[in-house]
mmCIF file of C-alpha atoms in Angstrom:
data_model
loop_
_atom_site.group_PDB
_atom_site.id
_atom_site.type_symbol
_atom_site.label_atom_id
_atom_site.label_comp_id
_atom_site.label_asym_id
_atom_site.label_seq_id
_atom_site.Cartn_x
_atom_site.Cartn_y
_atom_site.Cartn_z
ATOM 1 C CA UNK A 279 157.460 86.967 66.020
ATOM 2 C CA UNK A 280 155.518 85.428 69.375
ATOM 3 C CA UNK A 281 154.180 82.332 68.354
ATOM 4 C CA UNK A 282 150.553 82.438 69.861
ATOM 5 C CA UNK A 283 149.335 79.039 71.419
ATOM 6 C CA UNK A 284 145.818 80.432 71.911
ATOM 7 C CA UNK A 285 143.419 83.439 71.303
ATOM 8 C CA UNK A 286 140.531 85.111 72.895
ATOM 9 C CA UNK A 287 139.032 88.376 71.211
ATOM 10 C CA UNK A 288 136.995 90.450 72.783
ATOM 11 C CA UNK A 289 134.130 92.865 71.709
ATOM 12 C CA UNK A 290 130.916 94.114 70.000
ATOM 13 C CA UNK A 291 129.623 93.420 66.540
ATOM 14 C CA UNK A 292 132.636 94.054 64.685
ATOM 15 C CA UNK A 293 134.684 91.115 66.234
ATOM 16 C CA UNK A 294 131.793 88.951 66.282
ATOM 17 C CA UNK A 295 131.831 89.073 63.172
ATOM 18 C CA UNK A 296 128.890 90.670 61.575
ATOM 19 C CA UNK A 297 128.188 90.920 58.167
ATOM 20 C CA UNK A 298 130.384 88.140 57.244
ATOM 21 C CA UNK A 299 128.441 84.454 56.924
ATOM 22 C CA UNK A 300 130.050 81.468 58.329
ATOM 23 C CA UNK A 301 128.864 77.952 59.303
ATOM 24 C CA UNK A 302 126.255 76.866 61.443
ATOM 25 C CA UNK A 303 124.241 79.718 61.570
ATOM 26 C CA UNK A 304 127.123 82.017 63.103
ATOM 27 C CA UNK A 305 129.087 84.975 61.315
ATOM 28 C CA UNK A 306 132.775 84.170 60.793
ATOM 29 C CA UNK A 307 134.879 87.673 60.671
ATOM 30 C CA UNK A 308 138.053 88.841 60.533
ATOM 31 C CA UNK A 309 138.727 86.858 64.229
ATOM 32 C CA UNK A 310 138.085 83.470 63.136
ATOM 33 C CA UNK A 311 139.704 84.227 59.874
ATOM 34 C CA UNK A 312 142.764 84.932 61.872
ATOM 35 C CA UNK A 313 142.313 82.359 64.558
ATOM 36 C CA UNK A 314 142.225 79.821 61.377
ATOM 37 C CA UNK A 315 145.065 80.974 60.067
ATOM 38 C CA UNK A 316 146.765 80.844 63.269
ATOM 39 C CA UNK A 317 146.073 77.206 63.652
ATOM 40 C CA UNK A 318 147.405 76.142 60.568
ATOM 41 C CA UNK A 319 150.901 76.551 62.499
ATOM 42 C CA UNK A 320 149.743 74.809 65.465
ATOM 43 C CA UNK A 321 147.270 71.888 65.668
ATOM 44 C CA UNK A 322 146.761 72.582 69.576
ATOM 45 C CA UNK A 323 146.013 76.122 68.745
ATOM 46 C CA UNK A 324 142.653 77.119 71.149
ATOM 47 C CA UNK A 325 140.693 79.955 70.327
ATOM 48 C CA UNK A 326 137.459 81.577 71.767
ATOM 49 C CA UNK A 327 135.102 84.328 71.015
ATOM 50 C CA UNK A 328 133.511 86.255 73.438
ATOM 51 C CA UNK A 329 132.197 89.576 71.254
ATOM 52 C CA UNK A 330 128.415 90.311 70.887
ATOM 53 C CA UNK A 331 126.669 92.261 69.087
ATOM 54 C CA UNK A 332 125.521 96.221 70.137
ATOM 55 C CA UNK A 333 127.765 95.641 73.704
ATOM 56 C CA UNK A 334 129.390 99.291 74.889
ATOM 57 C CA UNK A 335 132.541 99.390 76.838
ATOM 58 C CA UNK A 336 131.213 99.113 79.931
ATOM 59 C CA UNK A 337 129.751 95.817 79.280
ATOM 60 C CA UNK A 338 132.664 94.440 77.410
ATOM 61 C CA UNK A 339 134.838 95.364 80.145
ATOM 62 C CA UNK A 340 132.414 94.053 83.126
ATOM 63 C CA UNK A 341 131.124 90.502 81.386
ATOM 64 C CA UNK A 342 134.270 89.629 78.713
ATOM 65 C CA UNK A 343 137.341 90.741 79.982
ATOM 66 C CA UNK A 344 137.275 88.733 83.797
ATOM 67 C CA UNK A 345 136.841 85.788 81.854
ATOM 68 C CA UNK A 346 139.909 86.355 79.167
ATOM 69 C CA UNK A 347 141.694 87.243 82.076
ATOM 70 C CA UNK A 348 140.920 83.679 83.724
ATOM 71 C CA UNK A 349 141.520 81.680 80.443
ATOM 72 C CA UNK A 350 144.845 83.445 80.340
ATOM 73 C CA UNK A 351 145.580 83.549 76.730
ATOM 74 C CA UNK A 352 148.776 84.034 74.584
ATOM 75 C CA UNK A 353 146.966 86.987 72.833
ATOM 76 C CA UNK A 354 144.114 88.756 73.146
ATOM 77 C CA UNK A 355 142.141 91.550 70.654
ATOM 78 C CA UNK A 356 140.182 94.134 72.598
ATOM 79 C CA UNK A 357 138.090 96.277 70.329
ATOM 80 C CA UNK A 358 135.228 98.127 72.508
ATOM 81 C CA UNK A 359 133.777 101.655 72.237
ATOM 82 C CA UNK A 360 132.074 102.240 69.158
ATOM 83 C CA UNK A 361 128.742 101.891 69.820
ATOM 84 C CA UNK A 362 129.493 104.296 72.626
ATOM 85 C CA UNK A 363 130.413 107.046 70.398
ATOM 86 C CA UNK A 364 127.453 107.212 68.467
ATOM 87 C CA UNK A 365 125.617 107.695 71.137
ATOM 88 C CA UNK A 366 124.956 111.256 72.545
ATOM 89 C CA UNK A 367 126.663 112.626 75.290
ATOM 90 C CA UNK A 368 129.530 110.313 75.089
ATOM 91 C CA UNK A 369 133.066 111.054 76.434
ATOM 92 C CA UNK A 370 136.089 109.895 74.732
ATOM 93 C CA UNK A 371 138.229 110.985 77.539
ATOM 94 C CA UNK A 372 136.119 108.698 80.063
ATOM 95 C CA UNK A 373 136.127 106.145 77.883
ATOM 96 C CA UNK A 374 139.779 105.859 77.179
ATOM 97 C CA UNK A 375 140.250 105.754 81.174
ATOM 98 C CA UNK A 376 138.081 102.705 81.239
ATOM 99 C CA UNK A 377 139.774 101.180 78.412
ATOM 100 C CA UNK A 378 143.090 101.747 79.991
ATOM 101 C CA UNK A 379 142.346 100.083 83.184
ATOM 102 C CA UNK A 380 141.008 97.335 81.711
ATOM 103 C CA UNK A 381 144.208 96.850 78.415
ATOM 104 C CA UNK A 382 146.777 96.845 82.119
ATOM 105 C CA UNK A 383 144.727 93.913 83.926
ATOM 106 C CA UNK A 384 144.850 92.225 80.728
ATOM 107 C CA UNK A 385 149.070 93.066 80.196
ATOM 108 C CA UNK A 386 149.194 92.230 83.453
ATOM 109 C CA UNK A 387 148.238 88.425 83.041
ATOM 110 C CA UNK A 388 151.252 88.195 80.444
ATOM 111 C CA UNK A 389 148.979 88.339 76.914
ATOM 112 C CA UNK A 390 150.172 90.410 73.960
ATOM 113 C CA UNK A 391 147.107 93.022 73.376
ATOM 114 C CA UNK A 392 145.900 93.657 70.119
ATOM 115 C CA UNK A 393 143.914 97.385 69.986
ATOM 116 C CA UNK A 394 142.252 98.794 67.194
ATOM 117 C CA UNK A 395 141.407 102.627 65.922
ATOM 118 C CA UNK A 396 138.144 102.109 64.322
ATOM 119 C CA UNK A 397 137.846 103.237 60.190
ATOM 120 C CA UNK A 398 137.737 107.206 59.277
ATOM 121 C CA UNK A 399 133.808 107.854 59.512
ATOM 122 C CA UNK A 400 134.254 110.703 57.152
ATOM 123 C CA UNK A 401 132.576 109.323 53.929
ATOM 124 C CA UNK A 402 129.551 108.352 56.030
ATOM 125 C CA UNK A 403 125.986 110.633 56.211
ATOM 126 C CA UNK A 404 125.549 112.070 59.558
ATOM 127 C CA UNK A 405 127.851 110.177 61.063
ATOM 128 C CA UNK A 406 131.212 112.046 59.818
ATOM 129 C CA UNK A 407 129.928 115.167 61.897
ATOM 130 C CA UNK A 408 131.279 112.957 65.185
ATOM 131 C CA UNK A 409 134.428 112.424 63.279
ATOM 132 C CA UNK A 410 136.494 114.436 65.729
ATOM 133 C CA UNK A 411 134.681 112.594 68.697
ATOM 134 C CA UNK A 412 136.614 109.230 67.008
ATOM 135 C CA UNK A 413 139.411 110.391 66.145
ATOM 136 C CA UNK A 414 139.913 111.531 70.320
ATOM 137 C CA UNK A 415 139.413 108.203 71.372
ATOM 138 C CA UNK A 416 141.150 106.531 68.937
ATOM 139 C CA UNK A 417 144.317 109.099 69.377
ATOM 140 C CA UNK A 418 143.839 107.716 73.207
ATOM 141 C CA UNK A 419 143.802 104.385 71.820
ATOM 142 C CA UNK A 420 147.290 105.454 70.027
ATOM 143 C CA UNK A 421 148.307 106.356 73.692
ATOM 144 C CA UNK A 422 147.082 103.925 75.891
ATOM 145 C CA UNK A 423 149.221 101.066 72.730
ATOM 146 C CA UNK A 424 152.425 102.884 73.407
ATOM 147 C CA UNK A 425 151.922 103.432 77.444
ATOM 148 C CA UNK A 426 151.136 99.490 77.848
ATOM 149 C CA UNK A 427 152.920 97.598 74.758
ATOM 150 C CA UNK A 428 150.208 96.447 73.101
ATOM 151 C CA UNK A 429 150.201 96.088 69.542
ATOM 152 C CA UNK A 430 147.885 98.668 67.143
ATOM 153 C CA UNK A 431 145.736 97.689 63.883
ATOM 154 C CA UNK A 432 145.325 100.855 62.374
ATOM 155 C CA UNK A 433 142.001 100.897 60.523
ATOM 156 C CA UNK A 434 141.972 104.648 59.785
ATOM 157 C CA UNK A 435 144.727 104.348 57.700
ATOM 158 C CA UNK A 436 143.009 101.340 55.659
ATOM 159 C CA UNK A 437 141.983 103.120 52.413
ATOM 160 C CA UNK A 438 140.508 99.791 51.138
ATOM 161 C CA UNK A 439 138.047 100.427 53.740
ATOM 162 C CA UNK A 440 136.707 103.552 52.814
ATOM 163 C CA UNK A 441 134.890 101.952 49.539
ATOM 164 C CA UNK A 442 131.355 100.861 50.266
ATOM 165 C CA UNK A 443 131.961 97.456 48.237
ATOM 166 C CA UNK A 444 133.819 96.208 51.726
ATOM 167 C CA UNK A 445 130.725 97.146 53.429
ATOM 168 C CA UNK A 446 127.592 95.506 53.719
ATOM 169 C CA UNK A 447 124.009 97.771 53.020
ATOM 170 C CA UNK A 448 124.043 99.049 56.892
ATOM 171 C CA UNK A 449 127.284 100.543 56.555
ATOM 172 C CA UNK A 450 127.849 100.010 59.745
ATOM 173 C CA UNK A 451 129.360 96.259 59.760
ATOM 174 C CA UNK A 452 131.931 95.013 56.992
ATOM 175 C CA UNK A 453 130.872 92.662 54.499
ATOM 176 C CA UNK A 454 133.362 89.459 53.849
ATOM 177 C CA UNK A 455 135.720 91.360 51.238
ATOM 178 C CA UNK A 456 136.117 93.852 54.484
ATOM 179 C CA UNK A 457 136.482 90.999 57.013
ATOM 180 C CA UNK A 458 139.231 89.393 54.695
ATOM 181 C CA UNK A 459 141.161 92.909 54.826
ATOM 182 C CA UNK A 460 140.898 93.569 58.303
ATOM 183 C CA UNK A 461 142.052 89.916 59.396
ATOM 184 C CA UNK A 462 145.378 90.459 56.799
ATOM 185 C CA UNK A 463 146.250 93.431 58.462
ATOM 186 C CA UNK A 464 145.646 91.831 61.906
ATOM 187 C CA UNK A 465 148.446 89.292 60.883
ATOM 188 C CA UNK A 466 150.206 91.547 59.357
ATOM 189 C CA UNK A 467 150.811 93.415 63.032
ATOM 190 C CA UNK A 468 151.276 90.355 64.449
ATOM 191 C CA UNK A 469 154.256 89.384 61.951
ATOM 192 C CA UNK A 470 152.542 86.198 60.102
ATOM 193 C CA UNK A 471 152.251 85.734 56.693
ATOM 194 C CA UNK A 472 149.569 85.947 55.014
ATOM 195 C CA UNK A 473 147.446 87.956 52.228
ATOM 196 C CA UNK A 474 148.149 91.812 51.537
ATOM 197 C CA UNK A 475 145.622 94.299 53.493
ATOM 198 C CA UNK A 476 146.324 97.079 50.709
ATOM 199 C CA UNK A 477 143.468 97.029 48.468
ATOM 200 C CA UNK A 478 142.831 98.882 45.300
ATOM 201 C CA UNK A 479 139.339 98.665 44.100
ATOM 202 C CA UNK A 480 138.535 99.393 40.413
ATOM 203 C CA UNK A 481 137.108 102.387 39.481
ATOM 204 C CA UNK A 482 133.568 103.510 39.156
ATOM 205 C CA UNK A 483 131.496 106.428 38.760
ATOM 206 C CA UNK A 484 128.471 107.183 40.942
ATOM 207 C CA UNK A 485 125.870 109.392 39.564
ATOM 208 C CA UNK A 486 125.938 111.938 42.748
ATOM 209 C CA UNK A 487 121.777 111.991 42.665
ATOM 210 C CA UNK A 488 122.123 108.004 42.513
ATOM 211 C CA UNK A 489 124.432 108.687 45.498
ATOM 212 C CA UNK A 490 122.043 111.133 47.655
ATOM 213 C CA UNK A 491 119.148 108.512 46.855
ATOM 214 C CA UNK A 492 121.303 105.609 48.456
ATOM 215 C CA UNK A 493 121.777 107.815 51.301
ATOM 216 C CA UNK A 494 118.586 108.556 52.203
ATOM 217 C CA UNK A 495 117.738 105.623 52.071
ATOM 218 C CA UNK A 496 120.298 104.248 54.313
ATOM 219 C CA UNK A 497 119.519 106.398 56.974
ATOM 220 C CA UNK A 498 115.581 105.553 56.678
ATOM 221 C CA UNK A 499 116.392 101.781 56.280
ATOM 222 C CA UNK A 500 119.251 101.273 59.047
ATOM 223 C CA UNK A 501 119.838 104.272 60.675
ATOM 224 C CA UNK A 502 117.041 105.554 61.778
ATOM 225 C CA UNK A 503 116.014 102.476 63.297
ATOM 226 C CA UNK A 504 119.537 101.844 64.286
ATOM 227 C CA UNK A 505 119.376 104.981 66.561
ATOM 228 C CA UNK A 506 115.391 104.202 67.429
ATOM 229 C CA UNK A 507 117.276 100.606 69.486
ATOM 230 C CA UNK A 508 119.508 102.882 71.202
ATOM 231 C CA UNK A 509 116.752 105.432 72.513
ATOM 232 C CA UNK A 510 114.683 102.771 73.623
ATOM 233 C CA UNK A 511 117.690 101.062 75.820
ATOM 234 C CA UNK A 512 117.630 97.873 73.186
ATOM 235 C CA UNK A 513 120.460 96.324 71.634
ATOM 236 C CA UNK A 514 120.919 93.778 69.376
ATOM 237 C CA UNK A 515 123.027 91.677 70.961
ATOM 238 C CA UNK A 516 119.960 91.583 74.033
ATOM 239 C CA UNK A 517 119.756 87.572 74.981
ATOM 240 C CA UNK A 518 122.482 86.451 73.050
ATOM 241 C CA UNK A 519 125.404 84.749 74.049
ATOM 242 C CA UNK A 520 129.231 84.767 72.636
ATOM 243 C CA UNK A 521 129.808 82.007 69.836
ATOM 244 C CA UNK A 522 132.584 80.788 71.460
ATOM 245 C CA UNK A 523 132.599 80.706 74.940
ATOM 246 C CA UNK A 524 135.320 78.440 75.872
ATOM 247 C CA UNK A 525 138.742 78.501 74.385
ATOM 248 C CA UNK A 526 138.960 75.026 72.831
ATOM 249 C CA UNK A 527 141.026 73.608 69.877
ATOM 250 C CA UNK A 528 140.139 75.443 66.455
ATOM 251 C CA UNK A 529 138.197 73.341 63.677
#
């Protein structure tokens, strides 16, 4: 096991660390839960977070990853591309190209990479019809880990993560039950101990007309205006700036 001296993770939403409430007004997420737990072995551990909400590939690999490069980092955790999937037209072969380039100038600069495949989209209204658009990329993803030595956290294979109760009402970000998994299985990959990812929720039964209500629903009430942003060329994430900017001690 590496023992990681600092951290900088890289991203959109899902490493910022939406749905999951933290201090000060910011979301915490499965990054900060792992940078915390990496500091507890290290007082002069540094971390810094440069995700933001709604950013596509493009963007993540233009504005975040010069700067990670230039902080040169023990580790850093490069998730990017989902929000360009959902959107139509979208190329998982171009993508992965652009993703590739930018994983070697970060191995390149001597960090250990973490890369993730994003979480099986199958259980999810409209969305599951791109399902074989993900799993492309994410097969790339596989790829592009094994071509470069970076290490993988398989979120496909995370059955905890297919129950709506780690989810928050958009489905689209995790709630903190699913932040909590995702940041064990991080450490997990990277050989620290810490909780178990597996995760067996209790049963329940779902009246399936209870179930078609929630779902129309949640496309009228998310995603439907979700996809309205996207049309219009507005994101989210549109003035805001990364909640960690500098890599500095943790705490």
């Amino acid at each position: 096991m590496r023992h990681y001296k600092s951290f900088v993770a890289l991203g959109d939403s899902f490493t910022e660390g939406l749905n999951d409430p933290g201090p000060h007004g910011h979301y915490r997420g499965w990054a900060d839960r792992v940078a915390e737990r990496l500091a507890a072995d290290d007082p002069s551990f540094r971390y810094a977070n440069l995700a933001v909400r709604g950013k596509l590939l493009d963007q993540i690999v233009a504005e975040q990853v010069p700067v990670a490069v230039e902080m040169a980092p023990d580790l850093v955790s490069f998730c990017a591309g989902g929000n360009d999937l959902l959107r139509p037209g979208s190329d998982p072969d171009v993508m992965a190209k652009k993703l590739a380039g930018a994983v070697r100038e970060l191995r390149a600069g001597g960090a250990d990479v973490l890369l993730f495949t994003g979480v099986d989209p199958r259980d999810t209204p409209l969305m599951r019809r791109l399902r074989g658009r993900f799993a492309v990329f994410y097969l790339h993803l596989r790829s592009i880990a094994d071509l470069y030595g970076c290490r993988l956290v398989d979120q496909w294979s995370m059955q905890g993560l297919r129950d709506w109760r780690a989810w928050s009402p958009d489905r689209l970000h995790m709630n903190e039950d699913g932040h909590r998994l995702v940041a064990a299985r991080v450490l997990d990959v990277l050989g620290v101990p810490f909780d178990d990812w597996r995760k067996d929720w209790p049963e329940r039964s779902v009246d399936p007309r209870a179930r078609r209500r929630e779902d129309a629903q949640w496309i009228r009430e998310h995603l439907v205006p979700w996809v309205g942003r996207r049309l219009r060329g507005v994101s989210s994430g549109d003035g805001l700036s990364p909640k960690r900017p500098e890599l500095t001690p943790w705490g």
